[in-house]
Tab-separated table of C-alpha atoms and ligand atoms in Angstrom:
chain	number	residue	atom	x	y	z
Z	8	MET	CA	-215.379	-13.394	81.482
Z	9	SER	CA	-215.864	-15.718	78.534
Z	10	LYS	CA	-216.198	-19.416	79.183
Z	11	ILE	CA	-213.979	-21.593	77.060
Z	12	ILE	CA	-214.050	-25.257	77.966
Z	13	LEU	CA	-211.591	-27.912	76.865
Z	14	THR	CA	-211.212	-31.570	77.773
Z	15	GLY	CA	-209.483	-34.522	76.229
Z	16	ASP	CA	-208.987	-38.266	76.360
Z	17	ARG	CA	-206.169	-40.478	75.217
Z	18	PRO	CA	-207.389	-42.943	72.599
Z	19	THR	CA	-205.844	-46.055	74.125
Z	20	GLY	CA	-209.055	-48.053	74.431
Z	21	ARG	CA	-212.806	-47.850	74.511
Z	22	LEU	CA	-214.266	-45.587	77.168
Z	23	HIS	CA	-215.734	-47.123	80.297
Z	24	VAL	CA	-218.214	-46.170	82.995
Z	25	GLY	CA	-215.423	-44.471	84.943
Z	26	HIS	CA	-214.962	-42.018	82.060
Z	27	TYR	CA	-218.718	-41.577	81.973
Z	28	VAL	CA	-219.257	-40.502	85.580
Z	29	GLY	CA	-215.857	-38.838	85.806
Z	30	SER	CA	-216.320	-36.529	82.869
Z	31	LEU	CA	-218.482	-37.541	79.891
Z	32	ARG	CA	-221.841	-37.146	81.604
Z	33	ARG	CA	-220.902	-33.658	82.749
Z	34	ARG	CA	-219.578	-32.654	79.343
Z	35	VAL	CA	-222.858	-33.547	77.699
Z	36	GLU	CA	-224.767	-31.605	80.359
Z	37	ILE	CA	-222.630	-28.514	79.809
Z	38	GLN	CA	-222.886	-28.942	76.045
Z	39	ASN	CA	-226.665	-29.101	76.193
Z	40	SER	CA	-226.966	-26.247	78.663
Z	41	GLY	CA	-225.279	-24.003	76.108
Z	42	ASP	CA	-223.629	-22.176	79.004
Z	43	PHE	CA	-220.275	-21.505	77.345
Z	44	ASP	CA	-218.695	-19.439	74.613
Z	45	SER	CA	-216.877	-22.323	73.055
Z	46	MET	CA	-216.270	-25.905	73.995
Z	47	TYR	CA	-213.680	-28.342	72.693
Z	48	VAL	CA	-213.249	-32.064	73.175
Z	49	MET	CA	-209.923	-33.390	72.011
Z	50	ILE	CA	-208.861	-36.921	71.187
Z	51	ALA	CA	-205.303	-36.802	72.463
Z	52	ASP	CA	-203.624	-39.177	70.018
Z	53	ALA	CA	-200.264	-37.400	70.115
Z	54	GLN	CA	-200.226	-37.633	73.891
Z	55	ALA	CA	-201.201	-41.309	73.699
Z	56	LEU	CA	-198.220	-41.890	71.410
Z	57	THR	CA	-195.831	-40.586	74.069
Z	58	ASP	CA	-195.989	-43.980	75.753
Z	59	ASN	CA	-197.158	-46.042	72.787
Z	60	ALA	CA	-194.604	-44.995	70.198
Z	61	GLU	CA	-194.065	-48.556	69.065
Z	62	ASN	CA	-197.741	-49.300	68.827
Z	63	PRO	CA	-199.321	-46.626	66.636
Z	64	GLU	CA	-201.930	-49.065	65.359
Z	65	LYS	CA	-203.480	-49.217	68.825
Z	66	ILE	CA	-203.934	-45.443	68.875
Z	67	ARG	CA	-205.145	-45.309	65.285
Z	68	THR	CA	-207.846	-47.915	65.900
Z	69	ASN	CA	-209.060	-46.360	69.094
Z	70	ILE	CA	-209.687	-42.888	67.704
Z	71	ILE	CA	-212.916	-44.054	66.102
Z	72	GLU	CA	-213.824	-46.104	69.204
Z	73	VAL	CA	-213.492	-43.056	71.441
Z	74	MET	CA	-215.416	-40.902	68.977
Z	75	LEU	CA	-218.220	-43.478	68.809
Z	76	ASP	CA	-218.306	-43.526	72.604
Z	77	TYR	CA	-218.528	-39.720	72.654
Z	78	LEU	CA	-221.351	-39.638	70.151
Z	79	SER	CA	-223.238	-42.397	71.902
Z	80	CYS	CA	-223.085	-40.457	75.165
Z	81	GLY	CA	-224.627	-37.471	73.433
Z	82	ILE	CA	-221.613	-35.389	72.454
Z	83	ASP	CA	-222.855	-33.383	69.493
Z	84	PRO	CA	-220.288	-32.028	66.993
Z	85	GLU	CA	-222.901	-29.538	65.822
Z	86	LYS	CA	-222.778	-27.868	69.228
Z	87	ILE	CA	-219.133	-28.228	70.194
Z	88	THR	CA	-215.808	-28.860	68.469
Z	89	VAL	CA	-214.481	-32.405	68.619
Z	90	PHE	CA	-211.028	-32.817	67.110
Z	91	ILE	CA	-207.894	-34.930	66.889
Z	92	GLN	CA	-204.814	-33.497	68.588
Z	93	SER	CA	-202.250	-34.513	65.942
Z	94	GLN	CA	-204.224	-32.699	63.254
Z	95	VAL	CA	-203.475	-29.364	64.888
Z	96	PRO	CA	-199.722	-28.905	64.341
Z	97	GLU	CA	-199.748	-25.550	66.143
Z	98	LEU	CA	-199.959	-27.547	69.372
Z	99	CYS	CA	-196.463	-28.926	68.710
Z	100	GLU	CA	-195.208	-25.473	67.908
Z	101	LEU	CA	-196.506	-24.023	71.159
Z	102	ALA	CA	-195.148	-26.937	73.180
Z	103	PHE	CA	-191.734	-26.388	71.616
Z	104	TYR	CA	-191.596	-22.811	72.873
Z	105	TYR	CA	-193.072	-23.624	76.283
Z	106	MET	CA	-190.303	-26.185	76.825
Z	107	ASN	CA	-187.919	-23.277	77.282
Z	108	LEU	CA	-189.937	-22.057	80.232
Z	109	VAL	CA	-189.926	-25.279	82.260
Z	110	THR	CA	-187.026	-26.961	84.027
Z	111	VAL	CA	-186.284	-30.662	84.033
Z	112	SER	CA	-186.524	-30.740	87.813
Z	113	ARG	CA	-189.962	-29.139	87.690
Z	114	LEU	CA	-191.178	-31.887	85.362
Z	115	GLN	CA	-189.631	-34.501	87.631
Z	116	ARG	CA	-191.689	-33.144	90.494
Z	117	ASN	CA	-195.016	-33.498	88.648
Z	118	PRO	CA	-196.728	-36.188	90.792
Z	119	THR	CA	-198.832	-37.611	87.953
Z	120	VAL	CA	-195.825	-38.045	85.693
Z	121	LYS	CA	-193.822	-39.503	88.593
Z	122	ASN	CA	-196.559	-42.030	89.202
Z	123	GLU	CA	-196.939	-42.928	85.562
Z	124	ILE	CA	-193.194	-43.391	85.105
Z	125	GLN	CA	-193.303	-45.912	87.919
Z	126	MET	CA	-196.369	-47.688	86.556
Z	127	ARG	CA	-194.763	-48.055	83.131
Z	128	ASN	CA	-191.350	-49.138	84.454
Z	129	PHE	CA	-189.838	-46.186	82.653
Z	130	GLU	CA	-187.484	-45.293	85.540
Z	131	ALA	CA	-184.324	-46.232	83.683
Z	132	SER	CA	-185.351	-45.027	80.247
Z	133	ILE	CA	-188.027	-42.367	80.081
Z	134	PRO	CA	-188.921	-41.318	76.552
Z	135	VAL	CA	-188.358	-37.563	76.310
Z	136	GLY	CA	-191.761	-37.111	74.700
Z	137	PHE	CA	-193.479	-38.813	77.590
Z	138	PHE	CA	-191.557	-36.822	80.158
Z	139	ASN	CA	-192.573	-33.715	78.282
Z	140	TYR	CA	-196.277	-34.398	77.958
Z	141	PRO	CA	-197.372	-31.969	80.697
Z	142	ILE	CA	-195.871	-29.208	78.558
Z	143	SER	CA	-197.660	-30.486	75.496
Z	144	GLN	CA	-200.858	-30.534	77.535
Z	145	ALA	CA	-200.275	-26.892	78.440
Z	146	ALA	CA	-200.159	-26.241	74.700
Z	147	ASP	CA	-203.493	-28.069	74.224
Z	148	ILE	CA	-205.152	-25.939	76.835
Z	149	THR	CA	-203.647	-22.555	76.028
Z	150	ALA	CA	-203.994	-22.887	72.254
Z	151	PHE	CA	-207.733	-22.509	72.726
Z	152	LYS	CA	-207.459	-20.009	75.572
Z	153	ALA	CA	-209.458	-22.516	77.585
Z	154	ASN	CA	-210.182	-21.280	81.097
Z	155	ILE	CA	-212.293	-24.228	82.249
Z	156	VAL	CA	-210.897	-27.750	82.093
Z	157	PRO	CA	-213.169	-30.473	83.508
Z	158	VAL	CA	-210.874	-33.348	84.451
Z	159	GLY	CA	-210.238	-36.142	86.918
Z	160	GLU	CA	-208.213	-35.621	90.068
Z	161	ASP	CA	-205.051	-37.079	88.554
Z	162	GLN	CA	-204.986	-34.190	86.079
Z	163	LEU	CA	-204.713	-31.423	88.690
Z	164	PRO	CA	-200.896	-31.332	88.500
Z	165	MET	CA	-201.196	-30.810	84.733
Z	166	ILE	CA	-203.390	-27.764	85.155
Z	167	GLU	CA	-201.063	-26.414	87.805
Z	168	GLN	CA	-198.112	-26.857	85.483
Z	169	THR	CA	-200.074	-25.231	82.643
Z	170	ASN	CA	-200.774	-22.184	84.761
Z	171	GLU	CA	-197.128	-21.867	85.738
Z	172	ILE	CA	-196.247	-21.839	82.054
Z	173	VAL	CA	-198.937	-19.244	81.368
Z	174	ARG	CA	-197.648	-16.954	84.111
Z	175	LYS	CA	-194.046	-17.393	83.061
Z	176	PHE	CA	-194.869	-16.773	79.402
Z	177	ASN	CA	-196.907	-13.683	80.169
Z	178	SER	CA	-194.256	-12.256	82.464
Z	179	VAL	CA	-191.465	-12.785	79.945
Z	180	TYR	CA	-193.229	-11.926	76.685
Z	181	GLY	CA	-196.232	-9.880	77.780
Z	182	GLU	CA	-199.853	-10.755	78.501
Z	183	THR	CA	-200.790	-13.353	75.861
Z	184	LEU	CA	-201.997	-16.621	77.404
Z	185	VAL	CA	-204.906	-17.359	79.716
Z	186	GLU	CA	-204.855	-19.363	82.957
Z	187	ALA	CA	-207.162	-22.349	83.299
Z	188	LYS	CA	-209.227	-23.691	86.132
Z	189	ALA	CA	-209.688	-27.425	86.670
Z	190	VAL	CA	-213.221	-28.548	87.415
Z	191	LEU	CA	-213.598	-31.854	89.257
Z	192	PRO	CA	-216.724	-34.028	89.433
Z	193	GLU	CA	-218.890	-33.073	92.401
Z	194	LYS	CA	-219.416	-36.538	93.858
Z	195	LYS	CA	-216.521	-38.322	95.471
Z	196	ALA	CA	-217.515	-41.651	93.921
Z	197	CYS	CA	-217.164	-40.071	90.473
Z	198	LEU	CA	-213.621	-38.827	91.041
Z	199	ARG	CA	-212.141	-42.235	90.519
Z	200	LEU	CA	-214.613	-45.019	90.071
Z	201	PRO	CA	-212.960	-48.276	91.170
Z	202	GLY	CA	-212.853	-51.429	89.076
Z	203	THR	CA	-215.608	-53.973	89.640
Z	204	ASP	CA	-213.163	-55.976	91.781
Z	205	GLY	CA	-212.735	-53.014	94.120
Z	206	LYS	CA	-209.213	-52.258	92.879
Z	207	ALA	CA	-208.502	-48.571	92.420
Z	208	LYS	CA	-207.452	-48.898	88.828
Z	209	MET	CA	-209.866	-49.932	86.093
Z	210	SER	CA	-208.038	-51.688	83.353
Z	211	LYS	CA	-208.682	-54.000	80.499
Z	212	SER	CA	-205.928	-56.383	81.574
Z	213	LEU	CA	-207.444	-56.749	85.052
Z	214	GLY	CA	-210.846	-57.553	83.518
Z	215	ASN	CA	-212.519	-55.238	86.019
Z	216	CYS	CA	-214.007	-52.676	83.630
Z	217	ILE	CA	-217.503	-51.999	82.428
Z	218	TYR	CA	-217.252	-50.462	78.975
Z	219	LEU	CA	-219.922	-48.183	77.579
Z	220	ALA	CA	-220.233	-50.497	74.600
Z	221	ASP	CA	-220.493	-53.722	76.635
Z	222	THR	CA	-223.537	-55.923	76.008
Z	223	PRO	CA	-226.276	-56.195	78.662
Z	224	GLU	CA	-224.996	-59.693	79.480
Z	225	GLU	CA	-221.420	-58.481	79.988
Z	226	VAL	CA	-222.591	-55.653	82.242
Z	227	LYS	CA	-224.748	-57.999	84.290
Z	228	ALA	CA	-221.930	-60.549	84.704
Z	229	ARG	CA	-219.587	-57.795	85.967
Z	230	VAL	CA	-222.173	-56.502	88.426
Z	231	MET	CA	-223.002	-59.928	89.787
Z	232	SER	CA	-219.334	-60.681	90.449
Z	233	MET	CA	-218.675	-57.278	92.011
Z	234	PHE	CA	-216.663	-56.919	95.174
Z	235	THR	CA	-218.820	-56.064	98.231
Z	236	ASP	CA	-218.181	-56.431	101.948
Z	237	PRO	CA	-216.328	-59.720	102.512
Z	238	ASP	CA	-217.631	-59.900	106.123
Z	239	HIS	CA	-221.245	-59.587	105.045
Z	240	ILE	CA	-221.935	-63.299	104.858
Z	241	LYS	CA	-225.490	-63.833	106.087
Z	242	ILE	CA	-228.259	-61.475	105.027
Z	243	THR	CA	-228.857	-60.599	108.659
Z	244	ASP	CA	-225.221	-59.510	109.143
Z	245	PRO	CA	-224.696	-55.765	109.292
Z	246	GLY	CA	-222.877	-54.656	106.130
Z	247	LYS	CA	-220.061	-52.157	105.554
Z	248	LEU	CA	-220.318	-49.435	102.913
Z	249	GLU	CA	-216.707	-48.422	102.951
Z	250	GLY	CA	-214.788	-50.049	100.112
Z	251	ASN	CA	-218.011	-51.710	99.017
Z	252	THR	CA	-217.857	-51.363	95.266
Z	253	VAL	CA	-221.564	-51.906	94.659
Z	254	PHE	CA	-222.387	-48.916	96.843
Z	255	THR	CA	-219.631	-46.814	95.299
Z	256	TYR	CA	-221.225	-47.475	91.900
Z	257	LEU	CA	-224.663	-46.641	93.288
Z	258	ASP	CA	-223.250	-43.377	94.646
Z	259	ALA	CA	-222.051	-42.570	91.152
Z	260	PHE	CA	-225.093	-43.714	89.182
Z	261	ALA	CA	-228.290	-44.090	91.200
Z	262	THR	CA	-230.895	-41.337	91.269
Z	263	ASP	CA	-234.134	-41.110	93.243
Z	264	GLU	CA	-235.961	-41.797	89.963
Z	265	HIS	CA	-234.123	-45.102	89.703
Z	266	PHE	CA	-235.486	-46.009	93.138
Z	267	LYS	CA	-239.030	-45.145	92.076
Z	268	GLU	CA	-238.668	-47.268	88.986
Z	269	PHE	CA	-236.713	-50.291	90.211
Z	270	LEU	CA	-236.768	-50.403	94.013
Z	271	PRO	CA	-239.741	-48.448	95.324
Z	272	GLU	CA	-239.458	-49.876	98.872
Z	273	TYR	CA	-236.705	-47.310	99.375
Z	274	ALA	CA	-237.035	-43.604	98.675
Z	275	ASN	CA	-233.356	-43.080	98.017
Z	276	LEU	CA	-229.818	-44.345	98.432
Z	277	ASP	CA	-229.573	-43.182	102.059
Z	278	GLU	CA	-232.430	-45.482	103.053
Z	279	LEU	CA	-230.897	-48.395	101.215
Z	280	LYS	CA	-227.535	-47.754	102.848
Z	281	ALA	CA	-229.123	-47.549	106.294
Z	282	HIS	CA	-230.812	-50.910	105.822
Z	283	TYR	CA	-227.572	-52.481	104.591
Z	284	THR	CA	-225.527	-51.238	107.548
Z	285	ARG	CA	-228.263	-52.301	109.973
Z	286	GLY	CA	-228.332	-55.818	108.545
Z	287	GLY	CA	-231.129	-57.708	106.830
Z	288	LEU	CA	-230.364	-56.664	103.279
Z	289	GLY	CA	-228.634	-59.145	100.993
Z	290	ASP	CA	-225.937	-58.313	98.428
Z	291	MET	CA	-227.939	-59.952	95.671
Z	292	LYS	CA	-230.802	-57.520	96.000
Z	293	VAL	CA	-228.451	-54.540	95.896
Z	294	LYS	CA	-226.606	-55.963	92.904
Z	295	LYS	CA	-229.862	-56.536	91.045
Z	296	PHE	CA	-230.782	-52.914	91.641
Z	297	LEU	CA	-227.363	-51.699	90.478
Z	298	ASN	CA	-227.701	-53.846	87.381
Z	299	ALA	CA	-231.082	-52.260	86.608
Z	300	VAL	CA	-229.629	-48.776	87.118
Z	301	LEU	CA	-226.636	-49.458	84.885
Z	302	GLN	CA	-228.693	-51.114	82.175
Z	303	SER	CA	-231.110	-48.206	82.027
Z	304	THR	CA	-228.179	-45.748	81.879
Z	305	LEU	CA	-226.254	-47.678	79.241
Z	306	GLU	CA	-229.196	-48.786	77.068
Z	307	PRO	CA	-229.665	-45.464	75.230
Z	308	ILE	CA	-225.871	-45.124	74.889
Z	309	ARG	CA	-225.628	-48.555	73.278
Z	310	ALA	CA	-228.528	-47.799	70.961
Z	311	ARG	CA	-227.004	-44.528	69.762
Z	312	ARG	CA	-223.677	-46.246	69.169
Z	313	LYS	CA	-225.377	-48.770	66.876
Z	314	THR	CA	-226.725	-45.930	64.723
Z	315	TYR	CA	-223.361	-44.207	64.362
Z	316	GLU	CA	-221.574	-47.519	63.696
Z	317	LYS	CA	-223.645	-47.778	60.513
Z	318	ASP	CA	-221.996	-44.712	58.986
Z	319	ILE	CA	-218.316	-44.656	59.888
Z	320	PRO	CA	-217.314	-42.349	56.996
Z	321	ALA	CA	-219.701	-39.729	58.406
Z	322	VAL	CA	-218.040	-40.055	61.814
Z	323	TYR	CA	-214.592	-39.493	60.300
Z	324	GLU	CA	-216.016	-36.512	58.453
Z	325	MET	CA	-217.186	-35.016	61.777
Z	326	LEU	CA	-213.665	-35.426	63.157
Z	327	LYS	CA	-212.171	-33.847	60.082
Z	328	ARG	CA	-214.458	-30.827	60.255
Z	329	GLY	CA	-213.777	-30.424	63.973
Z	330	SER	CA	-210.032	-30.642	63.425
Z	331	VAL	CA	-210.120	-27.958	60.725
Z	332	LYS	CA	-212.101	-25.691	63.035
Z	333	ALA	CA	-209.768	-26.334	65.949
Z	334	GLU	CA	-206.748	-25.558	63.827
Z	335	GLU	CA	-208.177	-22.193	62.841
Z	336	VAL	CA	-208.417	-21.228	66.493
Z	337	ALA	CA	-205.003	-22.615	67.445
Z	338	ALA	CA	-203.401	-20.839	64.481
Z	339	LYS	CA	-204.605	-17.490	65.821
Z	340	THR	CA	-203.090	-18.208	69.222
Z	341	ALA	CA	-199.835	-19.382	67.634
Z	342	GLU	CA	-199.713	-16.138	65.698
Z	343	SER	CA	-200.093	-14.067	68.849
Z	344	VAL	CA	-197.486	-16.214	70.601
Z	345	ARG	CA	-195.019	-15.619	67.774
Z	346	ALA	CA	-195.732	-11.913	67.890
Z	347	ALA	CA	-195.238	-11.814	71.666
Z	348	MET	CA	-191.957	-13.702	71.321
Z	349	ARG	CA	-190.965	-11.399	68.492
Z	350	ILE	CA	-190.362	-14.207	66.066
Z	351	ASN	CA	-192.950	-12.878	63.641
Z	352	TYR	CA	-190.255	-11.583	61.305
Z	353	PHE	CA	-192.311	-11.198	58.170
Z	354	THR	CA	-195.285	-9.455	59.699
Z	355	ASP	CA	-193.210	-7.092	61.818
Z	356	GLU	CA	-192.704	-3.989	59.710
Z	357	GLU	CA	-190.788	-2.279	62.499
Z	358	LEU	CA	-188.141	-4.952	62.389
Z	359	ILE	CA	-187.465	-4.579	58.695
Z	360	LYS	CA	-187.529	-0.814	58.984
Z	361	ALA	CA	-185.087	-0.837	61.910
Z	362	HIS	CA	-182.649	-3.088	60.144
Z	363	THR	CA	-182.930	-1.074	56.977
Z	364	GLU	CA	-181.969	2.028	58.981
Z	365	LYS	CA	-179.081	0.179	60.596
Z	366	TYR	CA	-177.435	-0.564	57.289
Z	367	ARG	CA	-178.264	2.725	55.631
Z	368	SER	CA	-176.004	4.749	57.914
E	282	LIG	N1	-203.975	-36.167	80.046
E	282	LIG	C1	-205.370	-36.373	79.802
E	282	LIG	C2	-205.705	-37.818	80.203
E	282	LIG	O1	-204.835	-38.641	80.301
E	282	LIG	C3	-205.755	-36.168	78.351
E	282	LIG	C4	-205.513	-34.779	77.879
E	282	LIG	C5	-204.595	-34.375	76.947
E	282	LIG	C6	-206.181	-33.593	78.333
E	282	LIG	N2	-204.646	-33.038	76.763
E	282	LIG	C7	-205.600	-32.523	77.589
E	282	LIG	C8	-207.190	-33.339	79.262
E	282	LIG	C9	-206.009	-31.209	77.795
E	282	LIG	C10	-207.591	-32.025	79.463
E	282	LIG	C11	-207.007	-30.966	78.736
E	282	LIG	O2	-206.863	-38.103	80.410
């Protein structure tokens, strides 16, 4: 079976370390392994507008920020297709037809949408476009016949909904669309990296984010103020790992090589954890290590960003080329969808012939 990979991000802000361990790092690995037939990364501006309709400037500005973050992490538009969702109008077309295959109550049951409606205080007045975005996401995925979608846990209901649409479409109109499989990060810590304050949600307004483009000083300040174990007061106290943000970040970022380089007294994270739980290991030492790990991870990312920042027109050009390429693919799928739905009036010779016959007699 061919391997077609698609992922996307909403351009509502710069990308942070949660995006990195949750998806970006893996995408670059897959990209560089070459183990796929085609791979797409989409900047989901149209989806971002579903709950930012009155603030298009925010989305517009963040497209380039997200693209710069991609490039600085090693996403290479020569190897894969990076594109902007709104520049592929076929996605709207597909979504429009898929809407007929989904009920309102099914959308209401989508746990991610339910959650987001609550978070945005939309209960009394949900924009239709927002309510509908799982269907639009099904269009994103199926337009490229993507069968592998690396995402975070919160996106599982979207893939499920996509596959229901695929099955429904195929059963009504004939085998046309392809089902997708979600791929989650392997490590639990990478599924949803908490904010530096230990809160589940990383957000700009909470000030608990480490952005990929943050300066070394900003990163260090966030690490040093990170939430640990509030009962671990004296160094000799035994420490708890559960809910200890510093260790969650180490789970997500630290490798044995990092230990060799920055903390050779320990062979690996298990040894460090054992010492911490036993007592006798201070938070400061662990934080200093985490800071070293993060700085060495983010340093090359920051440096690459600086290079791309110097030629913004070239970055827009990459997005333009990717969008043109993406549209070519989506247009083919849209054509086969129209044919399956029998709304391909002008390319269906049988139709014209049949109606000619009808009026001849
Ligand atoms: N909903 C995804 C998010 O919020 C973004 C997205 C849009 C996406 N379309 C997609 C992800 C298609 C994977 C596949 O992060």
